[in-house]
PDB file of C-alpha atoms in Angstrom:
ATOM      1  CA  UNK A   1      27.577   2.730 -25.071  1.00 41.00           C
ATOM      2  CA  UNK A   2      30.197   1.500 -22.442  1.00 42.00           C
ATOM      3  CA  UNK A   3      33.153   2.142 -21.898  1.00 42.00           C
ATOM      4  CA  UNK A   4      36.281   0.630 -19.912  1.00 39.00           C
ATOM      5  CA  UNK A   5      38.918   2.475 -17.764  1.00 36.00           C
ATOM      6  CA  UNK A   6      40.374   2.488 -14.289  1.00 36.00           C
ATOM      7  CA  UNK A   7      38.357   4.889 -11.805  1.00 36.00           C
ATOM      8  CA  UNK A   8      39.661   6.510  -8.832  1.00 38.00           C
ATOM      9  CA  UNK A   9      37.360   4.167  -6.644  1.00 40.00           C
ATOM     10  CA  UNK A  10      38.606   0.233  -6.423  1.00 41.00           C
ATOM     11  CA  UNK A  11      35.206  -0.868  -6.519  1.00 54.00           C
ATOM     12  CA  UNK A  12      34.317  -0.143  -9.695  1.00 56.00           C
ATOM     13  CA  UNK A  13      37.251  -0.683 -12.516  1.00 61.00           C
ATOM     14  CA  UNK A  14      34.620   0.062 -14.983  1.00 72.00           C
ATOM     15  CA  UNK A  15      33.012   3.081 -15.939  1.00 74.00           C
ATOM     16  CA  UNK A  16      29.589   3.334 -17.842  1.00 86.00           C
ATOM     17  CA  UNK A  17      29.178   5.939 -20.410  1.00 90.00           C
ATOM     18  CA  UNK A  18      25.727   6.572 -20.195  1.00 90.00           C
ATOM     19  CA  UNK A  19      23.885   7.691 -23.736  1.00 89.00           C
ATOM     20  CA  UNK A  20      22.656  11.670 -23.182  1.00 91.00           C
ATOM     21  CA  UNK A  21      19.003  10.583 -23.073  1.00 89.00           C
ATOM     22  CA  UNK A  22      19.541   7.933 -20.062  1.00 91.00           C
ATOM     23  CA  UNK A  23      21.064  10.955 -17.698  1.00 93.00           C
ATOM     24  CA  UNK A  24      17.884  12.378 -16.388  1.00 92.00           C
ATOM     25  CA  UNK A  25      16.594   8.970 -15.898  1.00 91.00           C
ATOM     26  CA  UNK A  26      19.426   8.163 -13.366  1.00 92.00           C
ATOM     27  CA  UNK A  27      19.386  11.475 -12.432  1.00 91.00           C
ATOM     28  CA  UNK A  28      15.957  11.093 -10.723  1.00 87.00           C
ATOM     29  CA  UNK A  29      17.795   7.832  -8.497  1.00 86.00           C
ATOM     30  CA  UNK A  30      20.477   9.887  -8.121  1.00 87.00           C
ATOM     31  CA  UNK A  31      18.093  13.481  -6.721  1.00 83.00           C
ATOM     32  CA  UNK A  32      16.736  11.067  -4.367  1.00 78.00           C
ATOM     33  CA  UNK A  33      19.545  11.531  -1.384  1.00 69.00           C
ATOM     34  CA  UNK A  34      18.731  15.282  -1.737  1.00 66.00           C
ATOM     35  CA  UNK A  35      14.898  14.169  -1.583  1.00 64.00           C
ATOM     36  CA  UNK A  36      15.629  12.510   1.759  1.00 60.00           C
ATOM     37  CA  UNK A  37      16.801  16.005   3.033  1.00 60.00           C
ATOM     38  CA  UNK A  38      14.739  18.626   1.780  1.00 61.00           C
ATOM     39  CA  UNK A  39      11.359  16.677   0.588  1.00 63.00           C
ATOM     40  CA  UNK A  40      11.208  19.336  -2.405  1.00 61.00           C
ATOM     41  CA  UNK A  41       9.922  17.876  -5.283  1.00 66.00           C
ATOM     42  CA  UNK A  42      11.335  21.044  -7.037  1.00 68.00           C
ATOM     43  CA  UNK A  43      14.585  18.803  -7.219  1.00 72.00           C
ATOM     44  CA  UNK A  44      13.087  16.430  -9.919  1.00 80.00           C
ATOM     45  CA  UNK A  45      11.782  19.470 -12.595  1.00 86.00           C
ATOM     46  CA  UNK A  46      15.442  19.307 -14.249  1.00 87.00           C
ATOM     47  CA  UNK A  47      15.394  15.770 -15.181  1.00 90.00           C
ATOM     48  CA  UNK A  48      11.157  16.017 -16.054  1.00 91.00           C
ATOM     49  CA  UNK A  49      12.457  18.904 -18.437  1.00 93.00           C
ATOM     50  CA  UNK A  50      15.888  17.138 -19.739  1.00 92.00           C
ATOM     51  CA  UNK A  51      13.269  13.988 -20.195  1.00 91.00           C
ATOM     52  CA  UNK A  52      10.751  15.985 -22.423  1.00 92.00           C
ATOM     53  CA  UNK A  53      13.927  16.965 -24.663  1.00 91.00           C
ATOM     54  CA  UNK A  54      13.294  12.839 -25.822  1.00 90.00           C
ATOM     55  CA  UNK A  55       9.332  12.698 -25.518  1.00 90.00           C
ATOM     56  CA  UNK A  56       6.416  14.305 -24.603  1.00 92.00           C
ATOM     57  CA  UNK A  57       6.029  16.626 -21.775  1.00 92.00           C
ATOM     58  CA  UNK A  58       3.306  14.361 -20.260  1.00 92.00           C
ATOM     59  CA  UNK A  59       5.485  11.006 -21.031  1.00 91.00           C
ATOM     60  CA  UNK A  60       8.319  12.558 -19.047  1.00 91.00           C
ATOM     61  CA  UNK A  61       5.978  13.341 -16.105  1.00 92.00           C
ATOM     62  CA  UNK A  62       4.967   9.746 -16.299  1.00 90.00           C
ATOM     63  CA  UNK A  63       8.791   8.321 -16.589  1.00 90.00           C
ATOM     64  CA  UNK A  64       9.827  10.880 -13.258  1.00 90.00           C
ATOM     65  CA  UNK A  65       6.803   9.096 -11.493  1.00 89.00           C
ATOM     66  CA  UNK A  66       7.237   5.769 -12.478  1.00 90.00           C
ATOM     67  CA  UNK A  67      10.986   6.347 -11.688  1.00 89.00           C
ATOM     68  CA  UNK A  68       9.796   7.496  -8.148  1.00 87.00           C
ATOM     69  CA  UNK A  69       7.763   4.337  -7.193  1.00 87.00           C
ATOM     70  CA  UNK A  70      10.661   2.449  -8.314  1.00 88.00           C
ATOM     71  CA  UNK A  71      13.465   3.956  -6.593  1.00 85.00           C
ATOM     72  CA  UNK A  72      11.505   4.134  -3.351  1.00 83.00           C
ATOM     73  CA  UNK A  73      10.405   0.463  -3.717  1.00 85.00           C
ATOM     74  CA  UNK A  74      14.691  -0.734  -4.369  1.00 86.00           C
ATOM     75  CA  UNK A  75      15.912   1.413  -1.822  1.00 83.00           C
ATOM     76  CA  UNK A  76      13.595  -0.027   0.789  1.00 83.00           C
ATOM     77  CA  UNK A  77      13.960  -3.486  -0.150  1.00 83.00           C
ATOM     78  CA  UNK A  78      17.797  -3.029  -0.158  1.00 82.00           C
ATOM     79  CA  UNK A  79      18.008  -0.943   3.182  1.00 77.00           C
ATOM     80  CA  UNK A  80      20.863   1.073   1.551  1.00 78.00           C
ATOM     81  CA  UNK A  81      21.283   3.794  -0.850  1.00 76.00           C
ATOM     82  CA  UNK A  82      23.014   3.382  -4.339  1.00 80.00           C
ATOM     83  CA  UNK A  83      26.262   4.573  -5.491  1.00 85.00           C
ATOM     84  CA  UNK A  84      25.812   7.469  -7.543  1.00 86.00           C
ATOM     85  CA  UNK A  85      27.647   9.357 -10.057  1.00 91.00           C
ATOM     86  CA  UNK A  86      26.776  13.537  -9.783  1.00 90.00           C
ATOM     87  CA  UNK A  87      23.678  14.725 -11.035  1.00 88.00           C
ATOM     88  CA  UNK A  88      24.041  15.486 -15.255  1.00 91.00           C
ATOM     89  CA  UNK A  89      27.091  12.831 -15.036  1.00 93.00           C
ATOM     90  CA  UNK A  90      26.877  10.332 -18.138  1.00 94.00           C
ATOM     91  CA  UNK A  91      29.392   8.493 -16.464  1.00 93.00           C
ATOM     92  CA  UNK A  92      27.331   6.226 -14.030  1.00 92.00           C
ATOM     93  CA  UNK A  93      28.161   4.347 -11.200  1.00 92.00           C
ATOM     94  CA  UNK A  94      27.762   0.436 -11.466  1.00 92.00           C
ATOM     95  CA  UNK A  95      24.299   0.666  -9.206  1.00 91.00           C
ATOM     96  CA  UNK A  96      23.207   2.834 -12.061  1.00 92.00           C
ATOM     97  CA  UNK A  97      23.843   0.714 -15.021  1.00 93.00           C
ATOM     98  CA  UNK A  98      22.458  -1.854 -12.922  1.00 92.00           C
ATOM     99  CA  UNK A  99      19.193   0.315 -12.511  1.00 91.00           C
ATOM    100  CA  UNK A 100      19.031   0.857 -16.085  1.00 91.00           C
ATOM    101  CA  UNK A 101      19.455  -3.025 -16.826  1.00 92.00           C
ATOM    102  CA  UNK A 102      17.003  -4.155 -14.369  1.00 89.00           C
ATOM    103  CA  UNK A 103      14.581  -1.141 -16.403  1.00 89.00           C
ATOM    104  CA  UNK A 104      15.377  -2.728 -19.430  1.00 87.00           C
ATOM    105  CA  UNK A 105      15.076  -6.596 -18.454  1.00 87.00           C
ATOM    106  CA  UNK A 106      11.836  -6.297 -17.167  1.00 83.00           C
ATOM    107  CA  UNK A 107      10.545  -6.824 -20.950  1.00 82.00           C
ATOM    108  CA  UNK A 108      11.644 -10.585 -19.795  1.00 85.00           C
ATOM    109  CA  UNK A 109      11.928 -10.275 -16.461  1.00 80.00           C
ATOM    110  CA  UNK A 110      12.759 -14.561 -15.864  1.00 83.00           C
ATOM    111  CA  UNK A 111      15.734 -13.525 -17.980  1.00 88.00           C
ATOM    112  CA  UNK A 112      19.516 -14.537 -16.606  1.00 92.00           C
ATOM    113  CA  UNK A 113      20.388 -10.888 -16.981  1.00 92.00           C
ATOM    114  CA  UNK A 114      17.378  -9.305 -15.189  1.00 88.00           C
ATOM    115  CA  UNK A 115      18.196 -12.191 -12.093  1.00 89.00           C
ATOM    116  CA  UNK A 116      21.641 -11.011 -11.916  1.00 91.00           C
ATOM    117  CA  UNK A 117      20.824  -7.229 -12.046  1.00 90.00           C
ATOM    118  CA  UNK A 118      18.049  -7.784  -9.331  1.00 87.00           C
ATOM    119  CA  UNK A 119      20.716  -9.593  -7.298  1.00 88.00           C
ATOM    120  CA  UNK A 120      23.475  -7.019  -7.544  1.00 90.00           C
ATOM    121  CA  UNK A 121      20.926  -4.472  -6.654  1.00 89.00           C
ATOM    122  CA  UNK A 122      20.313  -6.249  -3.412  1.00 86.00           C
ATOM    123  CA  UNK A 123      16.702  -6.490  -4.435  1.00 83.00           C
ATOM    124  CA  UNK A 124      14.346  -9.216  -2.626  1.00 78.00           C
ATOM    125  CA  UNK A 125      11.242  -9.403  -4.882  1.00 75.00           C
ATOM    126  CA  UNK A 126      11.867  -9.666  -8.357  1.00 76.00           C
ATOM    127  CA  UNK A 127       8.326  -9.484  -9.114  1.00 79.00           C
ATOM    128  CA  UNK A 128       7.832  -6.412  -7.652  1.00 76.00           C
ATOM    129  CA  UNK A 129      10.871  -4.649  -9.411  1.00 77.00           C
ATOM    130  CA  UNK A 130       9.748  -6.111 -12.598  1.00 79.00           C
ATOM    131  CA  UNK A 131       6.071  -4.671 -12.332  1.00 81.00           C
ATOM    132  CA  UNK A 132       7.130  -1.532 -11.243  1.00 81.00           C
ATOM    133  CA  UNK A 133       9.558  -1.669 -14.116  1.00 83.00           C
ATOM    134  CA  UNK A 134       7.633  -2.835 -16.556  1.00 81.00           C
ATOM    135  CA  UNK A 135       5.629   0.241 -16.446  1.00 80.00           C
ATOM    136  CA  UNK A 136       7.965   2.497 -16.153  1.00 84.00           C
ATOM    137  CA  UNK A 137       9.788   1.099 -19.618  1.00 85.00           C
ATOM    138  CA  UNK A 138       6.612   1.629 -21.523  1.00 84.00           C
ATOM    139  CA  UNK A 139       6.846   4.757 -20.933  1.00 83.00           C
ATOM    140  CA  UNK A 140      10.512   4.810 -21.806  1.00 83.00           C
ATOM    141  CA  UNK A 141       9.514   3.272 -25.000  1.00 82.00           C
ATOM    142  CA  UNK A 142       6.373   6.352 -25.647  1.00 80.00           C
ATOM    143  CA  UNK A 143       9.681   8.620 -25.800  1.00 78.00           C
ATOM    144  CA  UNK A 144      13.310   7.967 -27.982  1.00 75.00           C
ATOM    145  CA  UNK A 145      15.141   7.582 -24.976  1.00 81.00           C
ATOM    146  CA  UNK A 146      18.558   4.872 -25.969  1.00 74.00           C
ATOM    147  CA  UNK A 147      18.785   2.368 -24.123  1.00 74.00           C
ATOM    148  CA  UNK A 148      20.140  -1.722 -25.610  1.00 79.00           C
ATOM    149  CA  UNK A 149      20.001  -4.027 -22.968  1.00 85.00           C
ATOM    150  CA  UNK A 150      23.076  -5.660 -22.605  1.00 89.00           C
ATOM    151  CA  UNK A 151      23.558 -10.255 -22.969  1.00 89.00           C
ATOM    152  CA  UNK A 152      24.714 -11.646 -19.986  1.00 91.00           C
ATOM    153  CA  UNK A 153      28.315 -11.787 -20.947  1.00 90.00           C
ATOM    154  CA  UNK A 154      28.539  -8.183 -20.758  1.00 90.00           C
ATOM    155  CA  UNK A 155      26.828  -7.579 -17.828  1.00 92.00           C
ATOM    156  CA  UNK A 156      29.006 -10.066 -16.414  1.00 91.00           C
ATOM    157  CA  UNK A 157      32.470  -8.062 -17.566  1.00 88.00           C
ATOM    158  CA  UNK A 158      30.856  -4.578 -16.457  1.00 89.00           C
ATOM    159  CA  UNK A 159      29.924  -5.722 -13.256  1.00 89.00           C
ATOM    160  CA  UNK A 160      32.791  -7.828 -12.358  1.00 84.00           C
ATOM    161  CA  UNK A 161      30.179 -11.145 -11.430  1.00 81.00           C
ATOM    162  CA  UNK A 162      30.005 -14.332 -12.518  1.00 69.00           C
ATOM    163  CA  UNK A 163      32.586 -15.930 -15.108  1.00 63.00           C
ATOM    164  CA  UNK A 164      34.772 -13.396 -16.736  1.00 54.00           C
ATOM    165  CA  UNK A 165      35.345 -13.754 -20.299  1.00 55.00           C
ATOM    166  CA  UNK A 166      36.599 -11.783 -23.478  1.00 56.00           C
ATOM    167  CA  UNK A 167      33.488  -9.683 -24.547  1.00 52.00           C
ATOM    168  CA  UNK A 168      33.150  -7.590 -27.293  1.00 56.00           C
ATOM    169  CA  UNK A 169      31.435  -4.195 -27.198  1.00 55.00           C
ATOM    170  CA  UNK A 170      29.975  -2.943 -30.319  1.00 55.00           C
ATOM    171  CA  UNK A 171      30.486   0.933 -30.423  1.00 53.00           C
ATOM    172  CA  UNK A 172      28.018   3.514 -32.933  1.00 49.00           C
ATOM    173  CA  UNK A 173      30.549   3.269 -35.527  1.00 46.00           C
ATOM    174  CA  UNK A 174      33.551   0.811 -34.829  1.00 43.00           C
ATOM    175  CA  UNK A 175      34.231  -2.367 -32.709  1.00 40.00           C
ATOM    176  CA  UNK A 176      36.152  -2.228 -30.083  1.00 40.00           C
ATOM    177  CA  UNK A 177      37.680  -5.127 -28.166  1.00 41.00           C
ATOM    178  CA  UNK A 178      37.983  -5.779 -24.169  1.00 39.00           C
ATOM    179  CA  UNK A 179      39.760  -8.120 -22.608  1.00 41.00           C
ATOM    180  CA  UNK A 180      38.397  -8.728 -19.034  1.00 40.00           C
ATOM    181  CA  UNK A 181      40.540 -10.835 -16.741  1.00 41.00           C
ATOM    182  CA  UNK A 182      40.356 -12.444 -13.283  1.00 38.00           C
TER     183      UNK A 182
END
């Protein structure tokens, strides 16, 4: 589920609720900074436990490692690190909800919305971000971690590219409406 309000930071006028069971997936991107400064793999045993609260305890070793190989393989190719929420935030940062889409696009990895992600992300090879991926969501899909990839419309609206339009957002229980303006 997403939802819109003003942040404190300019950048991003949207903020991304992200479902409980998608937090220690982003939470491995987002233990990678600390990874950089202490090389403790120590850091990534509270998202590999949160994980195995939605699958197996060898499923959510797999997802932290396949979450690895990706993270290292986008942050080299983009020469930057993301924009991160703090760790156990469900709010995520636009990078993150990008992550998540380019995760969940790689199912049909030619599509518009998995381009667009891969762009935003700053990524060069698609390919590679859509093998790497594409493993990593089978594994997503072993456990009942949430996650509804979004049309290109709202990707569009949350990420403030490409033609803005009136989208509507289905919530658990009752539509909501957005208006998103130039």
């Amino acid at each position: 589920m997403r939802e819109a309000f003003p942040t404190s930071n300019l950048r991003e006028p949207v903020a991304v609720l992200l479902h409980p069971s998608m937090v220690p997936v982003i939470d491995v991107f987002r233990s990678l900074d600390s990874l950089d400064d202490h090389y403790d793999l120590a850091l990534l045993d509270a998202p590999e436990q949160a994980l195995a609260n939605y699958t197996t305890a060898e499923t959510a070793k797999g997802i932290v490692s396949d979450l690895l190989l990706l993270a290292f393989s986008l942050t080299r190719q983009r020469g930057r690190s993301f924009s991160h929420r703090p760790l156990g935030s469900r709010h995520g940062s636009t990078d993150e909800y990008c992550l998540l889409v380019l995760i969940g696009s790689s199912r049909n990895p030619v599509s518009e919305v998995a381009l667009e992600a891969t762009a935003y992300l700053g990524a060069v090879s698609l390919d590679a971000m859509a093998t790497l991926a594409g493993e990593l969501v089978r594994q997503i899909d072993l456990g009942a971690l949430a996650f509804q990839l979004p049309d290109l419309s709202e990707f569009r609206a949350i990420t403030g590219c490409g033609t803005h339009e009136e989208v509507l957002i289905e919530a658990a229980l009752t539509k909501a409406e957005f208006n998103f303006r130039n």
